[in-house]
JSON list of C-alpha atoms in Angstrom, two decimals:
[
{"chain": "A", "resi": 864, "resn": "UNK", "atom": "CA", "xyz": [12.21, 17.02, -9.60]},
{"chain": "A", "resi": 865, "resn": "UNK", "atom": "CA", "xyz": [11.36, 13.31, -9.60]},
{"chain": "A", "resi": 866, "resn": "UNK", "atom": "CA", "xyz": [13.01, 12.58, -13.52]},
{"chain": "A", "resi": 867, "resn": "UNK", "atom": "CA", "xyz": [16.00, 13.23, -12.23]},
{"chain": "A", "resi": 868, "resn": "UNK", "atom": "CA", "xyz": [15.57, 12.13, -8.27]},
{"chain": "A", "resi": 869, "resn": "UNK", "atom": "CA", "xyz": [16.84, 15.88, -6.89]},
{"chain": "A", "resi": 870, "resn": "UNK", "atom": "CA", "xyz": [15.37, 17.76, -3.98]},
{"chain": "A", "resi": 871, "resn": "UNK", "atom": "CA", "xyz": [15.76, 21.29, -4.59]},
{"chain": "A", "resi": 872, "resn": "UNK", "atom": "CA", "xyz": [14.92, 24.84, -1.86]},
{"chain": "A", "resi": 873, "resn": "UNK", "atom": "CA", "xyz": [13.64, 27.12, -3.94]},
{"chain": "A", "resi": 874, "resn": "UNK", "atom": "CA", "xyz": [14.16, 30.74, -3.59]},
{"chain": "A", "resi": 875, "resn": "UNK", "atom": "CA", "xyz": [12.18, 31.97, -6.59]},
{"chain": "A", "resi": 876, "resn": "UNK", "atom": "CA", "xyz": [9.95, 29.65, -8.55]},
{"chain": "A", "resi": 877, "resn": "UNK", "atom": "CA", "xyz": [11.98, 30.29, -11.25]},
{"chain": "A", "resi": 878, "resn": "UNK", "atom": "CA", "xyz": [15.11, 30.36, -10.21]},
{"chain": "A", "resi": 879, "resn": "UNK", "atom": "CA", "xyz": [16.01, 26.79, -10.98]},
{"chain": "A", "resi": 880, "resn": "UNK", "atom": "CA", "xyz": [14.98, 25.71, -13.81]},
{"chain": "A", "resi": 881, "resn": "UNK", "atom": "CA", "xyz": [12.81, 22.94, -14.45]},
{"chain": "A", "resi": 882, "resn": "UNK", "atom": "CA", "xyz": [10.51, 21.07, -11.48]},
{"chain": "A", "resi": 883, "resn": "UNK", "atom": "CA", "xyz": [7.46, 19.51, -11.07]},
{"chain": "A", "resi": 884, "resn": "UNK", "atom": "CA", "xyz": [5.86, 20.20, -7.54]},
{"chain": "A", "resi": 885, "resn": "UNK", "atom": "CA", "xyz": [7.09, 22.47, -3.91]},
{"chain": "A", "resi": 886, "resn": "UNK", "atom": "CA", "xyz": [5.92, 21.94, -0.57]},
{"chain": "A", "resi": 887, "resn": "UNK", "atom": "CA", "xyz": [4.31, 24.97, 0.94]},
{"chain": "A", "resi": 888, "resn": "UNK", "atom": "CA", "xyz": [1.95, 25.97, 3.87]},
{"chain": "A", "resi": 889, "resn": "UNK", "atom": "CA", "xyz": [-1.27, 27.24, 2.98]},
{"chain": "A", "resi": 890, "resn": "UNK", "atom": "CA", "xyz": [-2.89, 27.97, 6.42]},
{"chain": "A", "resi": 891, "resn": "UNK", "atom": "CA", "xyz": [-2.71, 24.98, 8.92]},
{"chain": "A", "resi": 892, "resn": "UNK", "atom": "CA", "xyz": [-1.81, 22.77, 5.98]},
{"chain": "A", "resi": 893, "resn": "UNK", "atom": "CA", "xyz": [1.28, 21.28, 3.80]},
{"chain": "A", "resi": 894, "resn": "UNK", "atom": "CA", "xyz": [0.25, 21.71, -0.02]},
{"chain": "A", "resi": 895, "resn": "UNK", "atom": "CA", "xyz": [1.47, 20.76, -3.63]},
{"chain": "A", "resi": 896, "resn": "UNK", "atom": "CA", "xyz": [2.46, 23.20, -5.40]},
{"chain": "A", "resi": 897, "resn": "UNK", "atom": "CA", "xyz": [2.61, 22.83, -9.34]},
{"chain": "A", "resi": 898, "resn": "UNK", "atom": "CA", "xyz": [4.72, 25.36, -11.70]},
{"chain": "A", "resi": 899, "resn": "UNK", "atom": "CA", "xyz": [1.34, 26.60, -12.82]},
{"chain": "A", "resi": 900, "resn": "UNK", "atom": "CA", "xyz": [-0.07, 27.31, -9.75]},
{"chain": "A", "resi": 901, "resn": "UNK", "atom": "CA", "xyz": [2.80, 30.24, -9.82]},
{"chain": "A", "resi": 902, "resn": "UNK", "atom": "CA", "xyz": [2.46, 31.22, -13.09]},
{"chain": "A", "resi": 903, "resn": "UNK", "atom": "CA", "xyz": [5.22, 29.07, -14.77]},
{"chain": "A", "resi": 904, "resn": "UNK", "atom": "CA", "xyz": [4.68, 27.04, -17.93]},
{"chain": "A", "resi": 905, "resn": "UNK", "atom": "CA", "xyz": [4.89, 23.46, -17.41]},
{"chain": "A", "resi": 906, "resn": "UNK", "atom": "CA", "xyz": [3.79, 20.14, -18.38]},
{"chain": "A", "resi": 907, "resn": "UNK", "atom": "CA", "xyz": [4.08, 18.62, -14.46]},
{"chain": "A", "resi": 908, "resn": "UNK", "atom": "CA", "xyz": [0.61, 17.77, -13.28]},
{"chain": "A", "resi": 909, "resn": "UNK", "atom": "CA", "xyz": [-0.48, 15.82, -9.90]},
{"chain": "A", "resi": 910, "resn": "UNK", "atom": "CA", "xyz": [-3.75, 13.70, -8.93]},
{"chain": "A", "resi": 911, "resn": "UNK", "atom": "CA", "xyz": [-4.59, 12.45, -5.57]},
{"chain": "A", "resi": 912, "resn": "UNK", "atom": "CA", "xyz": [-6.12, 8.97, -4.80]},
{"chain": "A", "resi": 913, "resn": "UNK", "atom": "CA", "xyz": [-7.37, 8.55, -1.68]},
{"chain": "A", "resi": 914, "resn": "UNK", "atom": "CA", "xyz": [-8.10, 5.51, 0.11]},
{"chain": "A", "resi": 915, "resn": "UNK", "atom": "CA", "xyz": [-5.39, 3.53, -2.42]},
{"chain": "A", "resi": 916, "resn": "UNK", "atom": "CA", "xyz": [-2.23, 1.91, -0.67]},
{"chain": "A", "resi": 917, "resn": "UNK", "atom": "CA", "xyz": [1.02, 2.93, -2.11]},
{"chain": "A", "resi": 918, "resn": "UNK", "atom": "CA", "xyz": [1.13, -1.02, -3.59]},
{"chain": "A", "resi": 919, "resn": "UNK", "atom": "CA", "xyz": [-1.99, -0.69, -4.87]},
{"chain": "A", "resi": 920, "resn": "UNK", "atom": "CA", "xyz": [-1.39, 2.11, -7.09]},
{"chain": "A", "resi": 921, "resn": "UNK", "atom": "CA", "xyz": [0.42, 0.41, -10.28]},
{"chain": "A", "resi": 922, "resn": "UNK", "atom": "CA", "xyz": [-0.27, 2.75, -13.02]},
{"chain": "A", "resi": 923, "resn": "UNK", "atom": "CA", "xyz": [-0.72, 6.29, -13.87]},
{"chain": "A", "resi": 924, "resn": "UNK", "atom": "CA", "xyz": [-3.72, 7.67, -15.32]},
{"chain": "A", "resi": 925, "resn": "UNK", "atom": "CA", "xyz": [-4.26, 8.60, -18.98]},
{"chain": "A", "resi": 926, "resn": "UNK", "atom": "CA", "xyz": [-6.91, 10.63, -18.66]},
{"chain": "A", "resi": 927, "resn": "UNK", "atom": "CA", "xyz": [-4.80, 13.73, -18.78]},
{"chain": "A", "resi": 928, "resn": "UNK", "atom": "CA", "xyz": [-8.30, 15.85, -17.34]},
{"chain": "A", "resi": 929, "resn": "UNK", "atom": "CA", "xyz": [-8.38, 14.11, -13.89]},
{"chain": "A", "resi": 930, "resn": "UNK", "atom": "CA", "xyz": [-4.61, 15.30, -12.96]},
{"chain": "A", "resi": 931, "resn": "UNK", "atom": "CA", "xyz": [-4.73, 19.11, -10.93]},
{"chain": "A", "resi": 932, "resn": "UNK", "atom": "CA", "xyz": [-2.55, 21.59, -12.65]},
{"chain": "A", "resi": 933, "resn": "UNK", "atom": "CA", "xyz": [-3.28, 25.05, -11.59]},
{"chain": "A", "resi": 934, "resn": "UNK", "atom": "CA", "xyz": [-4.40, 24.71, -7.84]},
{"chain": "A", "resi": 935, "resn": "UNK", "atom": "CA", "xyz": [-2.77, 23.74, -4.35]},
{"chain": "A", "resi": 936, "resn": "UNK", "atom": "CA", "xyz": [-3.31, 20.11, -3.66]},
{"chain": "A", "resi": 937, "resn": "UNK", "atom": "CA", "xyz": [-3.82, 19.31, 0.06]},
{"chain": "A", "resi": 938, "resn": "UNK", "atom": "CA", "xyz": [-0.78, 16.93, 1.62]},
{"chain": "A", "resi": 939, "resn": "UNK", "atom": "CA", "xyz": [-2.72, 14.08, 3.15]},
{"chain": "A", "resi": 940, "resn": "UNK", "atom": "CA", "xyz": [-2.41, 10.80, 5.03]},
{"chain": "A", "resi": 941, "resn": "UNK", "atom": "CA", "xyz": [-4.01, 7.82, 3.73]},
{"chain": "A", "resi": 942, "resn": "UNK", "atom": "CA", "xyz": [-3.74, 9.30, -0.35]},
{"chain": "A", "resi": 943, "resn": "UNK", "atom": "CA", "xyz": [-1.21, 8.44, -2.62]},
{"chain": "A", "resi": 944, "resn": "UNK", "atom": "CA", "xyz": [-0.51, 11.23, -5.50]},
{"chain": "A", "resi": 945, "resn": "UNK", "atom": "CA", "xyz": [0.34, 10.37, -8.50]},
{"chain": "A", "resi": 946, "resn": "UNK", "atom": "CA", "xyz": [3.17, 13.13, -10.48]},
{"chain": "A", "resi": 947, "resn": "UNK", "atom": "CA", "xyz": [3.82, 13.41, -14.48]},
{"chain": "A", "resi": 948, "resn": "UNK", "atom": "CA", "xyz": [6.73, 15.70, -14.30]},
{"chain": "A", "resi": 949, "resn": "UNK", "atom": "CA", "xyz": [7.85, 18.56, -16.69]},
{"chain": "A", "resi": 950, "resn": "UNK", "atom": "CA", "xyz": [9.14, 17.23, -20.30]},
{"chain": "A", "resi": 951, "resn": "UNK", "atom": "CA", "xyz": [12.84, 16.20, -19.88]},
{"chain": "A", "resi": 952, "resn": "UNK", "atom": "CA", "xyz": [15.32, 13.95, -21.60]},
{"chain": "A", "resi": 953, "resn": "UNK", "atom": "CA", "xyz": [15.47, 10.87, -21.86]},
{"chain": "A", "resi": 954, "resn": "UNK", "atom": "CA", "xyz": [18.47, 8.62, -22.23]},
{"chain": "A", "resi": 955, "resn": "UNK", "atom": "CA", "xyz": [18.44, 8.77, -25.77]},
{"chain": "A", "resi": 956, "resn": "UNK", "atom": "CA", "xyz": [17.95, 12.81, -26.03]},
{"chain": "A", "resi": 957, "resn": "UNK", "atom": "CA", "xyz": [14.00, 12.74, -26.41]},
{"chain": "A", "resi": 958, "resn": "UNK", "atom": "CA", "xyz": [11.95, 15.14, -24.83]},
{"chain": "A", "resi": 959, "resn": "UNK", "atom": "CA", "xyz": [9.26, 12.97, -22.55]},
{"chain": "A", "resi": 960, "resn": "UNK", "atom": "CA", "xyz": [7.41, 12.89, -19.70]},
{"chain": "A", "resi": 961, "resn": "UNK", "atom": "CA", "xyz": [7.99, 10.68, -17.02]},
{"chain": "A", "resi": 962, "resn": "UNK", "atom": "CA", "xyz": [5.65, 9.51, -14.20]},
{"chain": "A", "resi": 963, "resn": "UNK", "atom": "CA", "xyz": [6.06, 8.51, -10.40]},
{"chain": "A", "resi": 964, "resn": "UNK", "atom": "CA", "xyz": [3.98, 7.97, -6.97]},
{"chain": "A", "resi": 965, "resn": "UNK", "atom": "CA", "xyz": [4.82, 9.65, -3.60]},
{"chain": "A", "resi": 966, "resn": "UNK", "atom": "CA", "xyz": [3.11, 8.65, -0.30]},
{"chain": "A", "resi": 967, "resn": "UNK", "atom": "CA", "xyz": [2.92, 10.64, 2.82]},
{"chain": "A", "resi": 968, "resn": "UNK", "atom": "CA", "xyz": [4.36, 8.86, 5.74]},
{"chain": "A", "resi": 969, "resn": "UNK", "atom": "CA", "xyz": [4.92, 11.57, 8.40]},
{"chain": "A", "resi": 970, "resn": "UNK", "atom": "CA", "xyz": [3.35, 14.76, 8.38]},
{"chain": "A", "resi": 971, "resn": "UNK", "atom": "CA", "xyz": [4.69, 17.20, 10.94]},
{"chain": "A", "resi": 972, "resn": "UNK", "atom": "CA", "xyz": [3.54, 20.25, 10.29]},
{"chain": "A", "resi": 973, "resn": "UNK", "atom": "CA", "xyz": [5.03, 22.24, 13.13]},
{"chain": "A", "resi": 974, "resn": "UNK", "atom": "CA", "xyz": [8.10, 20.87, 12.61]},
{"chain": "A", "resi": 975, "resn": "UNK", "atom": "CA", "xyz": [7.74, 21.60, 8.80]},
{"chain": "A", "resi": 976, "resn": "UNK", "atom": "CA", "xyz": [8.88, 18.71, 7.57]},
{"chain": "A", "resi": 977, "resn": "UNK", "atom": "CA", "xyz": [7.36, 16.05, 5.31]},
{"chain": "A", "resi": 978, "resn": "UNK", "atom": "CA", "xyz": [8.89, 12.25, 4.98]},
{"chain": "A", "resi": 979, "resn": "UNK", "atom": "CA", "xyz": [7.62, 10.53, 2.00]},
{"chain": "A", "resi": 980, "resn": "UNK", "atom": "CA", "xyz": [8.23, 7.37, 0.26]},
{"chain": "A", "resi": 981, "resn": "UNK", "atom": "CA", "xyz": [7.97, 7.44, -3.47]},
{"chain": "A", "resi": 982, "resn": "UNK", "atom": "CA", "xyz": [8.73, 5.54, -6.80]},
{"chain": "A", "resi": 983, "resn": "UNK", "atom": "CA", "xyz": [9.91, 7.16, -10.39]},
{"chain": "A", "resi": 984, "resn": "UNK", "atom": "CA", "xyz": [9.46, 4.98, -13.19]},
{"chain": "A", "resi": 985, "resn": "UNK", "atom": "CA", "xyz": [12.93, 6.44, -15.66]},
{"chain": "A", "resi": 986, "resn": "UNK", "atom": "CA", "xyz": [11.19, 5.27, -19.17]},
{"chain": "A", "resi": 987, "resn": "UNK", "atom": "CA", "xyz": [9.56, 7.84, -21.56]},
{"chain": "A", "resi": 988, "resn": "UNK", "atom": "CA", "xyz": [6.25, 8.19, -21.67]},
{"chain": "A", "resi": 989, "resn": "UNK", "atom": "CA", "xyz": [5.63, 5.48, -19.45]},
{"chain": "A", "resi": 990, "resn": "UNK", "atom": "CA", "xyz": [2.62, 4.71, -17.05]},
{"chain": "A", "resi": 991, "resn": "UNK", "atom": "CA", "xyz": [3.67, 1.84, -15.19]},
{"chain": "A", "resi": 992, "resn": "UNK", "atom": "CA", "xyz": [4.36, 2.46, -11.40]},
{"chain": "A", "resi": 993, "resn": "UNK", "atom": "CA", "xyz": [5.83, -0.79, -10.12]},
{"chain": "A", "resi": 994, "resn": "UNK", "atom": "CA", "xyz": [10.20, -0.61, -9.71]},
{"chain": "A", "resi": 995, "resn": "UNK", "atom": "CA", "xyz": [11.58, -2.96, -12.60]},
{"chain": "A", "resi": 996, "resn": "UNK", "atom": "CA", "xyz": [12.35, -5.55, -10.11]},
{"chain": "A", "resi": 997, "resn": "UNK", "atom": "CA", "xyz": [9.42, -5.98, -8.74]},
{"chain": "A", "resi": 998, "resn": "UNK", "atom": "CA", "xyz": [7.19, -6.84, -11.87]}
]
């Protein structure tokens, strides 16, 4: 759930609630998993960019048709994904969406384990993927 910052094991896709993308293993690979891709209603969508550094990646798309939705999105190095997560509130009340940027660092597939870095930008509806402090 990147709104709200929480890491969550799932035992049932639906079992808690509202989130925006799982880790699974789809044959010798770590995927993205979106709500839809399990049959689950939701707003949280994902889109790769590969070859783009981390830094480099300062805003999230509008164009609502390039982000995946219903399919498993290879984990790779060297591609930074970009997340709008399921509606949630904001600090106000207001149902939005809210967008962040995740980076895989370490991939250790054997070990099953990924280690990411990643930023969540907290305001409604907004695009912009640079932390507060750094623009």
């Amino acid at each position: 759930d990147f709104h709200l910052g929480i890491a969550q094991v799932l035992e049932s896709a639906s079992s808690t609630g509202q989130w925006d993308v799982v880790l699974d293993t789809q044959g010798d690979q770590f995927v993205f998993l979106l709500p839809e891709v399990l049959g689950i209603p939701s707003e949280a969508r994902i889109l790769e960019l590969p070859g783009l550094s981390f830094d480099e990646v300062v805003e999230a798309s509008s164009d609502t048709t390039s982000y995946t939705r219903d399919e498993p999105v290879p984990v790779r190095s060297g591609s930074v994904y970009v997340i709008r997560t399921h509606t949630g509130s904001d600090q106000f009340g207001f149902n939005c969406l809210f967008y962040a940027k995740l980076e895989a660092v370490e991939i250790d597939l054997q070990g099953g384990s990924l280690l990411f870095v990643y930023d969540a930008n907290p305001l409604c509806n907004d695009r912009d993927l640079v932390p507060p402090d750094q623009n």
